[in-house]
Short mmCIF file of C-alpha atoms and ligand atoms in Angstrom, two decimals:
data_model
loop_
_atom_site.label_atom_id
_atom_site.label_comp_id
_atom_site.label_asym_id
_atom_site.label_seq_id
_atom_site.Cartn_x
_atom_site.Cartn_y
_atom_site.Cartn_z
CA UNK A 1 36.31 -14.30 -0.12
CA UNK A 2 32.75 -14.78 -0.13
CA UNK A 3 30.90 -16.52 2.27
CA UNK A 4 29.72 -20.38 1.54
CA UNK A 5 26.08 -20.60 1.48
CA UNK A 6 26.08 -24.22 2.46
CA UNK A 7 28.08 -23.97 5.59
CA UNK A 8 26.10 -22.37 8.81
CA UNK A 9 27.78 -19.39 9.97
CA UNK A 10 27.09 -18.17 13.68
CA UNK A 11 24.77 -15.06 13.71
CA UNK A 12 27.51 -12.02 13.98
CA UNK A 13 28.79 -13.21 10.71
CA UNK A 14 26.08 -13.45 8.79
CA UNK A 15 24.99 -10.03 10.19
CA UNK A 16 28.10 -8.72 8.42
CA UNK A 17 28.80 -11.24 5.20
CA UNK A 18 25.12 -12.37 4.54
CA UNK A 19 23.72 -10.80 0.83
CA UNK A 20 26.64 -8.96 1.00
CA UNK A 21 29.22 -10.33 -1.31
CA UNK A 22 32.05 -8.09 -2.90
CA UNK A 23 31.44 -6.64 -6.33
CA UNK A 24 32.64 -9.06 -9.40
CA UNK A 25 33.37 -6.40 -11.57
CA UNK A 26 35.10 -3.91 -9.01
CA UNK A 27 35.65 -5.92 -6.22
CA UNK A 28 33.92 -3.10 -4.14
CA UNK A 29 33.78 -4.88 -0.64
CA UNK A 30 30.39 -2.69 0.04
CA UNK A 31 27.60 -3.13 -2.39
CA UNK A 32 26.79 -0.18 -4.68
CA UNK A 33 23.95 1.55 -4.63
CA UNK A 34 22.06 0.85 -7.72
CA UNK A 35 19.45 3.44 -8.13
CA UNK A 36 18.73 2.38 -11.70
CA UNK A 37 14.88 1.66 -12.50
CA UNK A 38 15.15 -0.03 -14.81
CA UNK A 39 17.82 -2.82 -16.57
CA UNK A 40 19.16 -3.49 -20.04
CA UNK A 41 18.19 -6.66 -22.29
CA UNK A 42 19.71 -8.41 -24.92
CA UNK A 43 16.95 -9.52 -26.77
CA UNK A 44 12.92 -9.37 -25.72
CA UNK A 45 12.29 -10.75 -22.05
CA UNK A 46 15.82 -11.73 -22.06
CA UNK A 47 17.21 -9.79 -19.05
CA UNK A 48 20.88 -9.29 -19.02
CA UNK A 49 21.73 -10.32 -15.34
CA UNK A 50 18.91 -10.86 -12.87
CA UNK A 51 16.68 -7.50 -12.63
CA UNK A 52 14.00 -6.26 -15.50
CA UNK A 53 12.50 -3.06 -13.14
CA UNK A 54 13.25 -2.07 -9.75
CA UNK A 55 9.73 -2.45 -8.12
CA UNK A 56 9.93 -6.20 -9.07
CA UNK A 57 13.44 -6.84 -7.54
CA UNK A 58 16.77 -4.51 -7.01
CA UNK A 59 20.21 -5.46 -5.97
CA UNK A 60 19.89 -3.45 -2.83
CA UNK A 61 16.66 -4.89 -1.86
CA UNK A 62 17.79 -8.34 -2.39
CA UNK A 63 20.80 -8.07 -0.53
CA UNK A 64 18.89 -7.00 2.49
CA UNK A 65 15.90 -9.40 2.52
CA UNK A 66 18.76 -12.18 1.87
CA UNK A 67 20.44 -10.75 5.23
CA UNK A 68 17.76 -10.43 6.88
CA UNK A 69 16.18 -14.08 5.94
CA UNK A 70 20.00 -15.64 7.25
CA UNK A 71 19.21 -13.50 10.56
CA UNK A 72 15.79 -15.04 10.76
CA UNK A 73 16.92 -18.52 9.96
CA UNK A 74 14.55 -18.20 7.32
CA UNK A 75 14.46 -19.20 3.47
CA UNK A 76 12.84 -16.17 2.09
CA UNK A 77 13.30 -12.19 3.08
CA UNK A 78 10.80 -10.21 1.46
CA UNK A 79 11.19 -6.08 2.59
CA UNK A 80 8.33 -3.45 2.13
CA UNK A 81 8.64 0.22 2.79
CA UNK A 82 7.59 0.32 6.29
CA UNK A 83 6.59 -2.45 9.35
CA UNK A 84 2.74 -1.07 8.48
CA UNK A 85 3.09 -2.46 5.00
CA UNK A 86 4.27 -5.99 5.71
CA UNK A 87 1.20 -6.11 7.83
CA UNK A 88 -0.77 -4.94 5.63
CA UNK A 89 0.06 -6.90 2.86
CA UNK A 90 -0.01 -9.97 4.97
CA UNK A 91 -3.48 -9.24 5.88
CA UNK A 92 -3.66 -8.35 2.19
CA UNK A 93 -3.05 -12.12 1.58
CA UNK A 94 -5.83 -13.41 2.96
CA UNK A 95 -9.34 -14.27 1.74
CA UNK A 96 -12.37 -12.74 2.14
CA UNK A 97 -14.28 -14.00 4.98
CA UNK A 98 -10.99 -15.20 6.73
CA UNK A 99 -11.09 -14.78 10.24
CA UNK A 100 -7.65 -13.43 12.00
CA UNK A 101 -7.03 -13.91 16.08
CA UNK A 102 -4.61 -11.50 17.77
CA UNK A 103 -3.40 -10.79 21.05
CA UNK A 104 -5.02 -7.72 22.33
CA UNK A 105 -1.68 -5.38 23.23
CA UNK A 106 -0.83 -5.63 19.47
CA UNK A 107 0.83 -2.53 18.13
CA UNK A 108 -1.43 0.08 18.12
CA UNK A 109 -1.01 0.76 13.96
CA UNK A 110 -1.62 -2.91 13.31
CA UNK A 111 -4.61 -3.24 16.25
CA UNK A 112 -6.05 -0.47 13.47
CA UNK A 113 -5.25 -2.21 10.28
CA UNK A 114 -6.73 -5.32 11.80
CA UNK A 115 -10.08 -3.11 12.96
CA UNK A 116 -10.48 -0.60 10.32
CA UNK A 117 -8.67 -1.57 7.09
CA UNK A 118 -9.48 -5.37 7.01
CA UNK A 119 -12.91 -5.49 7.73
CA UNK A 120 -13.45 -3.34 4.83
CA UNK A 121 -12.35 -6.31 2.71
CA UNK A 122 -14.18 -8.75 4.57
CA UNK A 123 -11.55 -9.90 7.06
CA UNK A 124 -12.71 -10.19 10.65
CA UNK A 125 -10.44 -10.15 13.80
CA UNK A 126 -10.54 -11.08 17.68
CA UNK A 127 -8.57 -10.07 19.79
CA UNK A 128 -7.55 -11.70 23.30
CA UNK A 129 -5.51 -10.69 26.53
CA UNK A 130 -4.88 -14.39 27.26
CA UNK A 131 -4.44 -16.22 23.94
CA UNK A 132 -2.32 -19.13 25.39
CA UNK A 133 -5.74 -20.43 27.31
CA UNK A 134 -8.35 -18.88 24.67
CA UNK A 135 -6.64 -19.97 21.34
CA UNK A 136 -8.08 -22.91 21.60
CA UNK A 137 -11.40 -22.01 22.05
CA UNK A 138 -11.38 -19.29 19.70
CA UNK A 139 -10.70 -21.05 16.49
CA UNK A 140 -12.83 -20.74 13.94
CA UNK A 141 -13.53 -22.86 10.46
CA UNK A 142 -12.38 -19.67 8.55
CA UNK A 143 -9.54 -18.96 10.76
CA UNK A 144 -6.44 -18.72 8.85
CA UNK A 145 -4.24 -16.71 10.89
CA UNK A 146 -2.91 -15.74 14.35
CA UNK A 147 -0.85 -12.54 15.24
CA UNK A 148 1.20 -12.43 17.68
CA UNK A 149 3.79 -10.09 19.09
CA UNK A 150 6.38 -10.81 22.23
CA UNK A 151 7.20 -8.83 24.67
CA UNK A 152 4.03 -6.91 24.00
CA UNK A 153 4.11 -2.42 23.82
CA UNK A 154 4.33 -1.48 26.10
CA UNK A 155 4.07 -3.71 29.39
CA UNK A 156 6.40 -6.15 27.48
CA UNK A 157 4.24 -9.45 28.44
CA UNK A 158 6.17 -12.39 26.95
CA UNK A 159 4.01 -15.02 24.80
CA UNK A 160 5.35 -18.64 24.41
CA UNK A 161 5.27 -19.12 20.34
CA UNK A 162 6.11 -23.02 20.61
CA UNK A 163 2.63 -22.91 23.00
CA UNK A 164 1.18 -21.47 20.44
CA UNK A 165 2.48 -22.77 17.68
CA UNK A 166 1.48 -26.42 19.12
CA UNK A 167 -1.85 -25.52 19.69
CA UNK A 168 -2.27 -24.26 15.81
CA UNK A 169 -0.65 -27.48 14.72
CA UNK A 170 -2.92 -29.58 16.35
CA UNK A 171 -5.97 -27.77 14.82
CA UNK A 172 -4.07 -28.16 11.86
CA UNK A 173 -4.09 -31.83 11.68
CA UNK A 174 -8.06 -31.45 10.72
CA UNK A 175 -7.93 -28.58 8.29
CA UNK A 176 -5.24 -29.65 5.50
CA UNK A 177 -6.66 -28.18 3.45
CA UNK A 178 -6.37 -24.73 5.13
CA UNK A 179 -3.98 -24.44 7.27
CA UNK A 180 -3.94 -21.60 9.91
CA UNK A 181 -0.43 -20.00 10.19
CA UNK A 182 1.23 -18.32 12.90
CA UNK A 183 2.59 -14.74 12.74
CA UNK A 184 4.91 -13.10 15.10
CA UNK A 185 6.23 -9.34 14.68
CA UNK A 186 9.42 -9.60 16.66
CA UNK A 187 10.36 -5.63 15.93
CA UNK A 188 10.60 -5.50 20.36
CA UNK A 189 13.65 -7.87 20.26
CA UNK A 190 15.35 -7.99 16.85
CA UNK A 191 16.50 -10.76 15.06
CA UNK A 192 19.65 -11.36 17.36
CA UNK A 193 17.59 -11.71 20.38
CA UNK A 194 14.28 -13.68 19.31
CA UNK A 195 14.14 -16.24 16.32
CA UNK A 196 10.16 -17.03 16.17
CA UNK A 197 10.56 -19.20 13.16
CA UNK A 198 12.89 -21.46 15.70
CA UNK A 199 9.86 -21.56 17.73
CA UNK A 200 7.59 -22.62 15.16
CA UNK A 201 5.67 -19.39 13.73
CA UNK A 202 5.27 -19.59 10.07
CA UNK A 203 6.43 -15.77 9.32
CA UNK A 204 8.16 -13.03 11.55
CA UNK A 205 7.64 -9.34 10.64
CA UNK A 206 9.77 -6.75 11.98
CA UNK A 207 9.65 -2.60 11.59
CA UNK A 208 13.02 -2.20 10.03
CA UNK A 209 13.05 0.89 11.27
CA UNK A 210 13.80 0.06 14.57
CA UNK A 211 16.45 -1.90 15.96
CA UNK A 212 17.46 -3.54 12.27
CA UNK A 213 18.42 -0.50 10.76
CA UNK A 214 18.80 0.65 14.36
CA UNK A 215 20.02 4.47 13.45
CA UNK A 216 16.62 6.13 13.56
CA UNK A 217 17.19 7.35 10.22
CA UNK A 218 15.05 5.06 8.00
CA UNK A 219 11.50 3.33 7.52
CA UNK A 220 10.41 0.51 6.33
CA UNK A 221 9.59 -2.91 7.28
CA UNK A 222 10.28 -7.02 6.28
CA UNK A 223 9.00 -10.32 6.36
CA UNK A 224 10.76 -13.60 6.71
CA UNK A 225 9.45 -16.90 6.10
CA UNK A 226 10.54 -20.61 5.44
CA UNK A 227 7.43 -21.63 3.05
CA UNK A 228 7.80 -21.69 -0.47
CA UNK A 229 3.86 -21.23 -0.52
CA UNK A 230 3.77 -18.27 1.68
CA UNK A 231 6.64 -16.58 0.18
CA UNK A 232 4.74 -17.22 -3.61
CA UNK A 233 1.97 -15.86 -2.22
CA UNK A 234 3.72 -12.41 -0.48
CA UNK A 235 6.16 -12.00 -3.25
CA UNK A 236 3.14 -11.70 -5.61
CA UNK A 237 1.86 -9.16 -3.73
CA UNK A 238 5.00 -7.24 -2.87
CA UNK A 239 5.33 -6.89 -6.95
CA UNK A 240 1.35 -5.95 -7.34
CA UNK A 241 1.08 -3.66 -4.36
CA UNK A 242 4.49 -1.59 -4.69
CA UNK A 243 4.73 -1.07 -0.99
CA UNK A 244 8.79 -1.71 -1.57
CA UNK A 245 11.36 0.02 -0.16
CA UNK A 246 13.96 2.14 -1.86
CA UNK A 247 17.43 0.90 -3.02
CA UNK A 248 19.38 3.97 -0.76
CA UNK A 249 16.78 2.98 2.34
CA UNK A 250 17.54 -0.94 1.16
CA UNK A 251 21.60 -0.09 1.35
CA UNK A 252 21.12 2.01 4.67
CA UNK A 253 19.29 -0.82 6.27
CA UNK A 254 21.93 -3.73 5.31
CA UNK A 255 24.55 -1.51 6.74
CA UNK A 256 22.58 -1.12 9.96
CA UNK A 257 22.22 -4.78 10.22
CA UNK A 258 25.48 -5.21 10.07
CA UNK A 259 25.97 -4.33 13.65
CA UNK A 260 22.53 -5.58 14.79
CA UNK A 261 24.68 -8.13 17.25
CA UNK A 262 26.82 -5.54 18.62
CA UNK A 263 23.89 -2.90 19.52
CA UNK A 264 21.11 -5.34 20.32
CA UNK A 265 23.45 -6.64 22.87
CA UNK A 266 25.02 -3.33 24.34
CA UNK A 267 20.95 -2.15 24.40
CA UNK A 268 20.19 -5.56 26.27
CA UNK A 269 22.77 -5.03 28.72
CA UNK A 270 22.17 -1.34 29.57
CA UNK A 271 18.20 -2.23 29.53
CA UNK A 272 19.24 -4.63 32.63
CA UNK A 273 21.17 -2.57 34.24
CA UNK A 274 17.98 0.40 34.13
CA UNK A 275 15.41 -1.77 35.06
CA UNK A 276 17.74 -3.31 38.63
CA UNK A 277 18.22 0.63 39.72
CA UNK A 278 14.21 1.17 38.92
CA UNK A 279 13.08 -2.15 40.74
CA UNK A 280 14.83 -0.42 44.20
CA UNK A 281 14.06 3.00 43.40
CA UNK A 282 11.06 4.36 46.19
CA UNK A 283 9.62 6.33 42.99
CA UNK A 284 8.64 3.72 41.38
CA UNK A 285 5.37 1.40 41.80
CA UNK A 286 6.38 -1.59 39.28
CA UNK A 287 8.75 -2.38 36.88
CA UNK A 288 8.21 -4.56 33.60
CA UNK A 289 11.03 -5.85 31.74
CA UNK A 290 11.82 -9.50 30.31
CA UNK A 291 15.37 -9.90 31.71
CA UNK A 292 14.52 -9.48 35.38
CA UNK A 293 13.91 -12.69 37.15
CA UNK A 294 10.56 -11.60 38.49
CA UNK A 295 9.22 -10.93 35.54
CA UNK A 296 6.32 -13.34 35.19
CA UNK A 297 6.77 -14.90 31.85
CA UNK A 298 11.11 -15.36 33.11
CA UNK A 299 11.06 -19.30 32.51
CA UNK A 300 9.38 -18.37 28.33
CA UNK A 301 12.15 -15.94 28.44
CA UNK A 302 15.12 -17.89 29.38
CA UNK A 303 13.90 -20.80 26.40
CA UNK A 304 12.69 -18.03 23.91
CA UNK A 305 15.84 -15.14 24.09
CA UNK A 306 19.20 -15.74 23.10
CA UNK A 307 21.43 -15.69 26.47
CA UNK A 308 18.23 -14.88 28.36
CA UNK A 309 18.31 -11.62 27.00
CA UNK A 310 15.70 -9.11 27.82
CA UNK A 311 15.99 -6.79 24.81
CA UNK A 312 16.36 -3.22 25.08
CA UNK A 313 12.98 -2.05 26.06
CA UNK A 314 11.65 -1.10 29.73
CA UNK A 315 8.64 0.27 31.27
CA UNK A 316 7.95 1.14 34.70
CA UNK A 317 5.00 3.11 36.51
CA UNK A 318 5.93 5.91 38.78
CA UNK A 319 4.47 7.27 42.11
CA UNK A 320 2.42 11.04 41.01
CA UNK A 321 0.32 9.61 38.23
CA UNK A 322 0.28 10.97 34.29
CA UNK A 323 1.71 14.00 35.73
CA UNK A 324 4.93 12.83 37.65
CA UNK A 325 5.79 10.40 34.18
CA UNK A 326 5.74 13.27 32.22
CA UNK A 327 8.17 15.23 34.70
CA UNK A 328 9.95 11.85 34.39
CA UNK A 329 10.34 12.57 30.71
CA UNK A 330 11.38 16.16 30.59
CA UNK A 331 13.58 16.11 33.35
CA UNK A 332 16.24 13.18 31.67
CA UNK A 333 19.38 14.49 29.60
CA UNK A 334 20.27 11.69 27.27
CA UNK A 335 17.10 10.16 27.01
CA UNK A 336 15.08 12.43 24.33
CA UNK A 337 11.50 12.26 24.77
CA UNK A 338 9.96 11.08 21.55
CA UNK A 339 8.03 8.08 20.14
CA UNK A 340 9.81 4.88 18.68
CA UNK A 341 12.35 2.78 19.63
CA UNK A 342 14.84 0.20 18.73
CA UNK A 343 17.57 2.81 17.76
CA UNK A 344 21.24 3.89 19.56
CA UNK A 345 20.03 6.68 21.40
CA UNK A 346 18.11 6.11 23.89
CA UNK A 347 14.20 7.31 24.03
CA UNK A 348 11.60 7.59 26.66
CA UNK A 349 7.77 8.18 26.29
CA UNK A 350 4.66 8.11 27.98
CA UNK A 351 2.42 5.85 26.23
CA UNK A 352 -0.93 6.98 27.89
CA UNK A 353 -0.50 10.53 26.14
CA UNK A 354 1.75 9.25 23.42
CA UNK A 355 2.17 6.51 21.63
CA UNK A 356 -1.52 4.44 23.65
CA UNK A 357 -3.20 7.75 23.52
CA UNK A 358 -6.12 6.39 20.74
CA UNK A 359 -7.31 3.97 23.11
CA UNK A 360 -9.62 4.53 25.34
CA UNK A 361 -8.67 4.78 29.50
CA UNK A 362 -10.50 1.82 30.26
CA UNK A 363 -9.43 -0.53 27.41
CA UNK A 364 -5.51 0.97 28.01
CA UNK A 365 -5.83 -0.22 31.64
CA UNK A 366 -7.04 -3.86 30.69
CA UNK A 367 -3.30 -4.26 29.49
CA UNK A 368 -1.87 -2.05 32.01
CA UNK A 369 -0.84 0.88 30.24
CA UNK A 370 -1.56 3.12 33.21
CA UNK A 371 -1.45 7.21 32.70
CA UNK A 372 1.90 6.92 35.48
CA UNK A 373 3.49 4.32 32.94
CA UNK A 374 6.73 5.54 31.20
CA UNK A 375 8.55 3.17 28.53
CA UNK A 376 11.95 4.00 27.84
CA UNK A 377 13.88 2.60 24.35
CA UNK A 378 17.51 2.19 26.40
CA UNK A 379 20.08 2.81 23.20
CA UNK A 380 24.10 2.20 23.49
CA UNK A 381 25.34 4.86 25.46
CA UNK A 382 27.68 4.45 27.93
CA UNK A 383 25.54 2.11 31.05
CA UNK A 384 26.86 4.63 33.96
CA UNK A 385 25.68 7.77 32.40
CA UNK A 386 22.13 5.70 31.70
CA UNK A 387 21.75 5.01 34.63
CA UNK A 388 22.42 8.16 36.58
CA UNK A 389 20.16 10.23 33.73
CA UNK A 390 17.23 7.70 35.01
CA UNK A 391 17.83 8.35 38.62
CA UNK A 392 18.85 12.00 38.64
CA UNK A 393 15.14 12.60 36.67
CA UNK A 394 13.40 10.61 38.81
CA UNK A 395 14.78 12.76 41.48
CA UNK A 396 12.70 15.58 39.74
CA UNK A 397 9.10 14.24 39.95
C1 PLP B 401 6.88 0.58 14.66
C2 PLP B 401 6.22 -0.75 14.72
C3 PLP B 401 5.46 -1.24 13.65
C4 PLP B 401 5.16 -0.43 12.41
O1 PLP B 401 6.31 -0.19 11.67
P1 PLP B 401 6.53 1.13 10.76
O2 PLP B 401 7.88 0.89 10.18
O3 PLP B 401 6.45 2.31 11.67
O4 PLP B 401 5.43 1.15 9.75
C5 PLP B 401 4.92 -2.51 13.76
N1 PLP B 401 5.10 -3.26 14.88
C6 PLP B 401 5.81 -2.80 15.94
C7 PLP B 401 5.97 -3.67 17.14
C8 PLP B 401 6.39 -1.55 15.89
O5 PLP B 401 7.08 -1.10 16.95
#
């Protein structure tokens, strides 16, 4: 009737029983939504179930962050009302004069939390294109956190996390005291692809409001970890900063999860099958996605992915420069041109001109985010019709 919590459950049915259990009262199989602010006592600081006032905890929002933490492998879900504020508050976290390393394709809204938000509160960041050999070197006595995000946006670059997370143990064993920990935002891959925490990182952050609620129809962000400390420290913050999510968006997003398996999967599958007709295609000049064997991280991939999986995103440069990619983009029929990702229809951009377009030419080509480069989201349509919409509009450039 209700799931046990001491028995491990394979990943599809946690996605569907996890924080989910059926109503006591009503035996309502789906959660209500309980848009009350506030809850009754029976005597002074003497709730009556769990909840005092909804910014502090909700039933909705626990029910998602406890779904979300089983999808994770994680002890603790905490869930803020968009990606931008779990990074934020995570940054948020630290003390002044900390010193934060990052890999330097970050997402572009964290890249300028990192380098305009928290140096305002003392909180200095470098970033690297190679942080598996520079790590090392770049460690600092105030460092107290790395960022990292696999694939990268948009030339989808794998990192290894157990590298990584080996080389911050080690510089761990001298600094007690203050540990560094290990971030990874794994919003490309989703939960059913990509379980950083497995790997060793010390918190995974995801944008909800792609491929977990995965219906392009809410924002808002979460934040697993399996550290009492951490989770103290982020829960204390989550309560004082009020970036929290509502209890509809909360619901929405637990029933998107739901069928995280299912989509991820289908969007994995249809991904492959897109990038294999772009490799042969004579339009285009290179393709980068995780599941083909060629890509050049493949041996990370097949020990970091679930099933070797390569996720649902692609991005591939095209012969005619900025102006054949955006030809690229008008020309397809079930791909809609438009920024994000992670949801069931498909999406394709051009991240020079789009999503990349704050950075400058020269520090966009260091990561290889060409003006020719288009990056498609590949949802769960049917794989045929996918397909042919890719080829028939490169036929148009
Ligand atoms: C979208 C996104 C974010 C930010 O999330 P929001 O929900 O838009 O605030 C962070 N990281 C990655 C990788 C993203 O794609």
């Amino acid at each position: 009737m209700t799931i046990d919590s001491s028995k491990t459950y394979k990943f599809a049915t946690l996605a569907v029983h996890a924080g989910s259990p059926h109503d006591p009262t009503t035996g309502a199989v789906i959660p209500a939504i309980s848009l009350s602010t506030t809850f009754a006592q029976s005597g002074a600081a003497v709730p009556v179930g769990e909840y005092e006032y909804s910014r502090s905890a909700n039933p909705n929002r626990d029910g998602f962050e406890k779904a979300i933490a089983a999808l994770e492998g994680g002890k603790h879900g905490l869930a803020f009302s968009s990606g931008s504020a779990a990074t934020a508050l995570i940054l948020q976290s630290l003390a002044q004069g900390s010193h934060a390393i990052s890999i330097g394709d970050v997402y572009g809204g964290t890249h300028r939390y990192f380098s305009r938000v928290a140096v305002t509160h003392g909180v200095e960041t470098t970033f690297t294109n190679s942080i598996k050999d520079e790590l090392e070197s770049l460690i600092r006595p105030e460092t107290s956190l790395v960022w990292i995000e696999s694939p990268s946006n948009p030339t989808l670059s794998v990192t290894d996390i157990a590298h990584v997370a080996n080389i911050i143990k080690q510089a761990n064993l001298s600094r007690a005291d203050k540990p560094i920990f290990l971030v990874v935002d794994n919003t490309f891959l989703s939960p059913y692809v990509q379980n950083p925490l497995a790997h060793g990182a010390d918190i995974v952050v995801h944008s909800v409001t792609k491929y977990i609620n995965g219906h392009s129809d809410v924002v808002m962000g979460v934040a697993v970890t399996s550290s009492d400390e951490l989770h103290d420290r982020l829960r204390f913050l989550q309560n004082a900063v009020g970036a929290v999510p509502s209890p509809f968006d909360s619901w929405l997003a637990h029933r998107g999860c739901k069928t995280l398996h299912l989509r991820a999967k289908t969007a994995s599958n249809n991904a492959q099958r897109v990038a294999e007709a772009l490799v042969v295609s004579d339009k285009v000049i290179a393709v980068n996605y995780p599941g083909l064997k060629t890509h050049p991280n493949y041996d990370v991939v097949q020990r970091q992915h679930r099933d070797s999986l390569g996720g649902g995103m692609v991005s591939f440069r095209v012969k005619g420069g900025a102006e054949a990619a955006n030809k690229f983009c008008q020309s397809t029929k079930v791909f809609v041109l438009a920024e994000s990702l992670g949801g069931i229809e498909s999406l394709c951009e051009v991240p020079a001109a789009m999503t990349h377009a704050g950075i400058s030419k020269e520090q966009r080509e260091l990561s290889g985010v060409y003006d020719d480069l288009v990056r498609l989201s590949v949802g769960i349509e049917d794989e045929e019709d996918i397909v042919q919409d890719v080829l028939q509009a490169l036929e148009q450039i």
